[in-house]
């Protein structure tokens, strides 16, 4: 036994030592590091050359089945011959910021992030992001970008109701209508609104439907309290598995995720998506370039790609609404097929978006009250 | 009172209930994972597991992690707990408290502390995970070894062996280890299962281990996700059964 | 085996009787500690250091100044409630888990069926580490609103959900937690039960001891310390469990780890990580209290048993 153990010890020790040696320090940054636009390195073609020389790009928290990242990443790899290292695809915004800080100076540090608004603002305030303006910068409406280019919205969507027609009757059309006793034990959110962005938006949407406003999310909490009391709300986190197995017959979620559910669950449940008639709440995610990251040129090229017609149409294909959509519709470059696949907005509806101040205020209210519903 | 206690009908019934409780959730999940479109049943999802992108790399890295974690755990914990029983009974409570802490500090908090304090060369290698898994396994390994050593008279055994002139490593290999075999294997079981199931640390340190890989692969498809989680339980179990077979062989040899 | 430990052993041979003089006392103290050095050094680097960093941050505000507000806030409002709920959940799931786990472990030892023991022991290792979204899904698929067992029971006329009970309540969570608590108990208590030789029971019976006497005077004193120790482990295990409850209840049952998750690794709350660290510190404190209570309890029971 002792001989065998010694062999095992030797192997384990060697594995450990080899792994420790394999961790090499990061390389020096290229001149793309301080580029604030493609122009400042000598144009897009020059940026492509620099990016190709870097060979790799580190992205984080981009789930393949979310807003079509699963297609966007390979498209970028193929077009430029740059390998994309996709880390922690399930990660949250907070984890993205944490990784950027913790891995500073390492070749594994994320080059770009895709975060919710409060985190974009936090990261910019903490000096984590480098200013960069994509070539299509002027298409981004005011209020959807940080004036200096530290962050900028990339895609978004609306809160929509998804339901399984095999289990749910009558078909829901409004958020208030979810209080119908017929939906007992059927309605779920995409997680905890103090943690999940989609659930947070779900509570916000119901606040709008329940007589609240972007400034008073409390009505949304009243709504869910009532839902819980009458037994309609099942507080389980809706996942593709719960949807497809029919355990969460009604869910509130971003429309671009609902669309995916209906595709994937074909043949098991009959998933329909409807944008509620009584309130439309929308939200966007933001891109940012990490300051002094290991692949500065590739990071900037990634942004150019995402905000090109090609990149924006790929978001559209995934059911998300790219930020340049209005401009692209005006110029006729938005893909008509993908556009037609988006859920239809009820006539005369008016989508609402919360600003940072409203989001922060709502976060406090939900944080205090959600646990005591 | 019976002379030799046997498995009575009461205990048998109890075990049946326990078995139902533990197996039913697996059965339900399995039922879903095998249900295809149009409610046709097949094991098609399981057939696709090994062909998923990155499977080999992930298994390789995870196996390395298991190996290093178990090795370090045994290397540190067996002498430590033995020492506590031999010479430092008074410190037992302190050691127990320390060994409980990794369980209590939420992994998400601990990992942020780790990332903030560890040097860059450690953060650049997945083996940092193994080094931390030794800590995470400590609550279980300490308790299992402590219980095992508590059940034997360590002092007498060691004194006798030392009195006969055995060197320390012989004492450990031939006296202590065989007597607390079930405790050692119990702690190995838990350590292996922990490494095969730990998600939070691996994902926050941005390494692709078996559990994070499962989450990623399973994301695109619910059936595959559930199939993968059942597969990982089965995989861990088979691995532990193999370990347990090794234990039996050792016992037989004695 | 380190050289230090060997040296210490040589010294220990003479260390039994009372030593006068500071040198000998020092030597004896170092004898006690030196074998534990690897453990202490390892824990210091990989546990104490990161924890100290987090504890430090609990006393800092967002602008990196000293503050007590995180600590203050962590014991008020919804966070206080979370501590209460977490403690309740951990107590109930630890006690039930320990009892069922003990019975199961005892049963398989007594049965002397070798393969049963191996299967249970290995399966326990696996089950003890289940959790998170997969475990939540397994239970939803079993006794959720549309679970297999729920549907099966409906066929024979039993409606689980009629009385207002759901899987997503406190008792529902307990039911799910037992899925990893019982196996953990089995694993940690088996070695102790092994120590209780079956021959002793026979010997006791031969000498005319009753079942009660056997448990009161022989099995009890041997098993009580490991049992309470395991209870403590189960308490801590459930106290820190996070992902399962998060996936099942989405925070509608406020638990400390869930609050921490929202504060330090979410998509909604951006700038309150330090409050999350303060909550983590609070969890360590509570386990410290529980440990102290446990130490006193063990000392008392040791007296009572002897």
mmCIF file of C-alpha atoms in Angstrom, chain C residues 81-288:
data_model
loop_
_atom_site.group_PDB
_atom_site.id
_atom_site.type_symbol
_atom_site.label_atom_id
_atom_site.label_comp_id
_atom_site.label_asym_id
_atom_site.label_seq_id
_atom_site.Cartn_x
_atom_site.Cartn_y
_atom_site.Cartn_z
ATOM 1 C CA UNK C 81 -35.811 38.179 9.427
ATOM 2 C CA UNK C 82 -33.516 36.231 7.110
ATOM 3 C CA UNK C 83 -31.291 35.233 10.010
ATOM 4 C CA UNK C 84 -34.327 34.030 11.954
ATOM 5 C CA UNK C 85 -35.689 32.005 9.033
ATOM 6 C CA UNK C 86 -32.256 30.545 8.258
ATOM 7 C CA UNK C 87 -31.787 29.431 11.849
ATOM 8 C CA UNK C 88 -35.252 27.870 11.998
ATOM 9 C CA UNK C 89 -34.747 26.053 8.726
ATOM 10 C CA UNK C 90 -31.316 24.800 9.743
ATOM 11 C CA UNK C 91 -32.468 23.622 13.175
ATOM 12 C CA UNK C 92 -35.446 21.681 11.887
ATOM 13 C CA UNK C 93 -33.640 20.169 8.916
ATOM 14 C CA UNK C 94 -30.590 19.277 11.027
ATOM 15 C CA UNK C 95 -32.589 17.547 13.753
ATOM 16 C CA UNK C 96 -34.862 15.611 11.384
ATOM 17 C CA UNK C 97 -31.940 14.823 9.103
ATOM 18 C CA UNK C 98 -29.831 13.596 12.008
ATOM 19 C CA UNK C 99 -32.558 11.354 13.373
ATOM 20 C CA UNK C 100 -33.468 9.761 10.045
ATOM 21 C CA UNK C 101 -29.837 9.536 9.012
ATOM 22 C CA UNK C 102 -28.905 7.858 12.282
ATOM 23 C CA UNK C 103 -31.686 5.326 11.986
ATOM 24 C CA UNK C 104 -30.713 4.555 8.405
ATOM 25 C CA UNK C 105 -27.034 4.191 9.270
ATOM 26 C CA UNK C 106 -27.840 2.025 12.274
ATOM 27 C CA UNK C 107 -30.179 -0.136 10.222
ATOM 28 C CA UNK C 108 -27.627 -0.878 7.538
ATOM 29 C CA UNK C 109 -24.939 -1.631 10.115
ATOM 30 C CA UNK C 110 -27.209 -3.958 12.020
ATOM 31 C CA UNK C 111 -28.416 -5.659 8.860
ATOM 32 C CA UNK C 112 -24.826 -6.731 8.154
ATOM 33 C CA UNK C 113 -25.680 -6.893 4.474
ATOM 34 C CA UNK C 114 -22.383 -5.979 2.854
ATOM 35 C CA UNK C 115 -23.629 -4.822 -0.527
ATOM 36 C CA UNK C 116 -26.404 -2.746 1.041
ATOM 37 C CA UNK C 117 -23.863 -0.946 3.128
ATOM 38 C CA UNK C 118 -21.603 -0.241 0.178
ATOM 39 C CA UNK C 119 -24.466 1.010 -1.928
ATOM 40 C CA UNK C 120 -25.834 3.238 0.796
ATOM 41 C CA UNK C 121 -22.449 4.622 1.754
ATOM 42 C CA UNK C 122 -21.444 5.502 -1.797
ATOM 43 C CA UNK C 123 -24.887 6.795 -2.736
ATOM 44 C CA UNK C 124 -24.830 8.958 0.377
ATOM 45 C CA UNK C 125 -21.599 10.542 -0.784
ATOM 46 C CA UNK C 126 -23.339 11.489 -4.009
ATOM 47 C CA UNK C 127 -26.655 12.618 -2.519
ATOM 48 C CA UNK C 128 -24.950 14.649 0.207
ATOM 49 C CA UNK C 129 -23.499 16.844 -2.508
ATOM 50 C CA UNK C 130 -26.639 17.318 -4.581
ATOM 51 C CA UNK C 131 -28.202 20.721 -4.666
ATOM 52 C CA UNK C 132 -29.008 23.729 -6.740
ATOM 53 C CA UNK C 133 -31.140 23.920 -9.830
ATOM 54 C CA UNK C 134 -30.885 20.175 -10.627
ATOM 55 C CA UNK C 135 -32.122 19.156 -7.165
ATOM 56 C CA UNK C 136 -34.870 21.766 -7.273
ATOM 57 C CA UNK C 137 -35.976 20.435 -10.628
ATOM 58 C CA UNK C 138 -35.998 16.831 -9.390
ATOM 59 C CA UNK C 139 -38.428 17.775 -6.647
ATOM 60 C CA UNK C 140 -40.573 20.007 -8.846
ATOM 61 C CA UNK C 141 -40.864 17.119 -11.296
ATOM 62 C CA UNK C 142 -41.871 14.872 -8.398
ATOM 63 C CA UNK C 143 -44.225 16.842 -6.189
ATOM 64 C CA UNK C 144 -44.587 20.188 -7.922
ATOM 65 C CA UNK C 145 -48.040 21.269 -9.071
ATOM 66 C CA UNK C 146 -47.679 18.926 -12.040
ATOM 67 C CA UNK C 147 -45.195 16.436 -10.561
ATOM 68 C CA UNK C 148 -45.316 12.694 -11.102
ATOM 69 C CA UNK C 149 -46.240 11.862 -7.510
ATOM 70 C CA UNK C 150 -48.727 14.739 -7.347
ATOM 71 C CA UNK C 151 -50.448 13.403 -10.463
ATOM 72 C CA UNK C 152 -50.237 9.818 -9.249
ATOM 73 C CA UNK C 153 -51.827 10.688 -5.922
ATOM 74 C CA UNK C 154 -54.560 12.615 -7.722
ATOM 75 C CA UNK C 155 -55.444 9.439 -9.607
ATOM 76 C CA UNK C 156 -56.121 7.682 -6.303
ATOM 77 C CA UNK C 157 -58.073 10.665 -5.009
ATOM 78 C CA UNK C 158 -55.487 12.491 -2.923
ATOM 79 C CA UNK C 159 -54.918 16.155 -3.778
ATOM 80 C CA UNK C 160 -51.645 17.271 -2.207
ATOM 81 C CA UNK C 161 -52.253 20.889 -3.009
ATOM 82 C CA UNK C 162 -55.821 21.108 -1.819
ATOM 83 C CA UNK C 163 -55.034 22.256 1.703
ATOM 84 C CA UNK C 164 -52.860 25.127 0.524
ATOM 85 C CA UNK C 165 -49.560 23.303 1.089
ATOM 86 C CA UNK C 166 -46.967 23.720 -1.624
ATOM 87 C CA UNK C 167 -43.440 22.553 -2.250
ATOM 88 C CA UNK C 168 -42.362 26.180 -2.098
ATOM 89 C CA UNK C 169 -43.091 26.701 1.595
ATOM 90 C CA UNK C 170 -40.971 26.223 4.696
ATOM 91 C CA UNK C 171 -41.979 22.585 5.125
ATOM 92 C CA UNK C 172 -41.479 21.991 1.430
ATOM 93 C CA UNK C 173 -37.935 23.273 1.739
ATOM 94 C CA UNK C 174 -37.314 20.970 4.708
ATOM 95 C CA UNK C 175 -38.467 18.033 2.636
ATOM 96 C CA UNK C 176 -35.979 18.965 -0.080
ATOM 97 C CA UNK C 177 -33.127 19.716 2.335
ATOM 98 C CA UNK C 178 -33.453 16.257 3.869
ATOM 99 C CA UNK C 179 -32.374 14.951 0.484
ATOM 100 C CA UNK C 180 -28.820 16.025 1.230
ATOM 101 C CA UNK C 181 -28.995 16.177 5.038
ATOM 102 C CA UNK C 182 -29.871 12.523 5.667
ATOM 103 C CA UNK C 183 -27.052 11.168 3.445
ATOM 104 C CA UNK C 184 -24.576 13.530 5.057
ATOM 105 C CA UNK C 185 -25.625 12.200 8.453
ATOM 106 C CA UNK C 186 -25.262 8.611 7.244
ATOM 107 C CA UNK C 187 -21.732 9.263 6.016
ATOM 108 C CA UNK C 188 -20.453 11.004 9.109
ATOM 109 C CA UNK C 189 -22.150 8.762 11.673
ATOM 110 C CA UNK C 190 -21.341 5.382 10.092
ATOM 111 C CA UNK C 191 -17.769 5.241 11.410
ATOM 112 C CA UNK C 192 -19.042 5.967 14.913
ATOM 113 C CA UNK C 193 -21.651 3.241 14.703
ATOM 114 C CA UNK C 194 -18.930 0.914 13.447
ATOM 115 C CA UNK C 195 -17.098 1.658 16.675
ATOM 116 C CA UNK C 196 -20.059 0.275 18.556
ATOM 117 C CA UNK C 197 -19.199 -3.387 18.228
ATOM 118 C CA UNK C 198 -22.182 -5.630 17.855
ATOM 119 C CA UNK C 199 -20.464 -8.085 20.184
ATOM 120 C CA UNK C 200 -20.894 -5.555 22.982
ATOM 121 C CA UNK C 201 -24.591 -5.702 22.526
ATOM 122 C CA UNK C 202 -24.473 -9.467 22.719
ATOM 123 C CA UNK C 203 -22.233 -9.301 25.729
ATOM 124 C CA UNK C 204 -24.575 -6.867 27.416
ATOM 125 C CA UNK C 205 -27.512 -9.125 26.651
ATOM 126 C CA UNK C 206 -25.695 -12.135 28.026
ATOM 127 C CA UNK C 207 -25.069 -10.229 31.222
ATOM 128 C CA UNK C 208 -28.789 -9.556 31.432
ATOM 129 C CA UNK C 209 -28.906 -5.938 30.325
ATOM 130 C CA UNK C 210 -32.155 -4.695 28.855
ATOM 131 C CA UNK C 211 -32.362 -2.847 25.554
ATOM 132 C CA UNK C 212 -32.842 0.410 27.454
ATOM 133 C CA UNK C 213 -29.873 -0.292 29.669
ATOM 134 C CA UNK C 214 -27.729 -1.068 26.668
ATOM 135 C CA UNK C 215 -28.582 2.272 25.040
ATOM 136 C CA UNK C 216 -28.380 4.229 28.285
ATOM 137 C CA UNK C 217 -25.073 2.892 29.547
ATOM 138 C CA UNK C 218 -23.180 1.613 26.529
ATOM 139 C CA UNK C 219 -24.359 2.849 23.144
ATOM 140 C CA UNK C 220 -25.537 6.252 24.343
ATOM 141 C CA UNK C 221 -22.299 7.445 25.913
ATOM 142 C CA UNK C 222 -20.310 6.257 22.911
ATOM 143 C CA UNK C 223 -22.615 7.663 20.275
ATOM 144 C CA UNK C 224 -23.815 10.888 21.841
ATOM 145 C CA UNK C 225 -20.677 12.960 21.196
ATOM 146 C CA UNK C 226 -20.404 12.038 17.522
ATOM 147 C CA UNK C 227 -24.161 12.443 17.176
ATOM 148 C CA UNK C 228 -24.197 16.003 18.503
ATOM 149 C CA UNK C 229 -21.107 16.764 16.448
ATOM 150 C CA UNK C 230 -22.876 15.540 13.333
ATOM 151 C CA UNK C 231 -25.919 17.588 14.302
ATOM 152 C CA UNK C 232 -23.736 20.663 14.339
ATOM 153 C CA UNK C 233 -22.352 19.804 10.917
ATOM 154 C CA UNK C 234 -25.851 19.377 9.534
ATOM 155 C CA UNK C 235 -26.905 22.679 11.034
ATOM 156 C CA UNK C 236 -24.029 24.476 9.352
ATOM 157 C CA UNK C 237 -24.635 22.597 6.120
ATOM 158 C CA UNK C 238 -28.216 23.752 5.875
ATOM 159 C CA UNK C 239 -27.391 27.216 7.187
ATOM 160 C CA UNK C 240 -25.080 27.823 4.243
ATOM 161 C CA UNK C 241 -27.075 25.998 1.569
ATOM 162 C CA UNK C 242 -28.017 28.442 -1.112
ATOM 163 C CA UNK C 243 -28.766 27.329 -4.637
ATOM 164 C CA UNK C 244 -31.563 24.876 -3.885
ATOM 165 C CA UNK C 245 -33.633 27.334 -1.892
ATOM 166 C CA UNK C 246 -32.940 30.043 -4.446
ATOM 167 C CA UNK C 247 -34.221 27.922 -7.326
ATOM 168 C CA UNK C 248 -37.280 26.717 -5.403
ATOM 169 C CA UNK C 249 -38.492 29.844 -3.649
ATOM 170 C CA UNK C 250 -36.902 32.755 -5.535
ATOM 171 C CA UNK C 251 -36.283 34.509 -2.242
ATOM 172 C CA UNK C 252 -39.914 34.491 -1.076
ATOM 173 C CA UNK C 253 -38.622 32.722 2.021
ATOM 174 C CA UNK C 254 -35.881 35.097 3.120
ATOM 175 C CA UNK C 255 -32.676 33.216 3.928
ATOM 176 C CA UNK C 256 -29.280 34.749 4.625
ATOM 177 C CA UNK C 257 -27.341 32.999 1.838
ATOM 178 C CA UNK C 258 -29.988 34.095 -0.671
ATOM 179 C CA UNK C 259 -29.665 37.706 0.475
ATOM 180 C CA UNK C 260 -25.897 37.440 0.180
ATOM 181 C CA UNK C 261 -26.228 36.033 -3.326
ATOM 182 C CA UNK C 262 -28.375 38.995 -4.367
ATOM 183 C CA UNK C 263 -25.939 41.451 -2.814
ATOM 184 C CA UNK C 264 -22.660 40.093 -4.142
ATOM 185 C CA UNK C 265 -23.408 38.181 -7.327
ATOM 186 C CA UNK C 266 -26.663 39.359 -8.840
ATOM 187 C CA UNK C 267 -27.921 41.288 -11.821
ATOM 188 C CA UNK C 268 -29.905 43.877 -9.899
ATOM 189 C CA UNK C 269 -28.028 45.239 -6.883
ATOM 190 C CA UNK C 270 -24.775 46.810 -7.990
ATOM 191 C CA UNK C 271 -23.115 48.543 -5.101
ATOM 192 C CA UNK C 272 -23.888 46.756 -1.856
ATOM 193 C CA UNK C 273 -21.428 43.859 -1.931
ATOM 194 C CA UNK C 274 -19.964 45.000 1.383
ATOM 195 C CA UNK C 275 -23.338 44.541 3.063
ATOM 196 C CA UNK C 276 -23.265 41.001 1.714
ATOM 197 C CA UNK C 277 -19.866 40.487 3.335
ATOM 198 C CA UNK C 278 -21.258 41.799 6.616
ATOM 199 C CA UNK C 279 -24.015 39.178 6.395
ATOM 200 C CA UNK C 280 -21.340 36.554 5.797
ATOM 201 C CA UNK C 281 -19.573 37.728 8.917
ATOM 202 C CA UNK C 282 -22.858 37.429 10.794
ATOM 203 C CA UNK C 283 -23.150 33.808 9.668
ATOM 204 C CA UNK C 284 -19.697 33.037 11.043
ATOM 205 C CA UNK C 285 -20.634 34.677 14.339
ATOM 206 C CA UNK C 286 -23.781 32.602 14.655
ATOM 207 C CA UNK C 287 -21.892 29.379 14.017
ATOM 208 C CA UNK C 288 -19.441 30.581 16.667
#
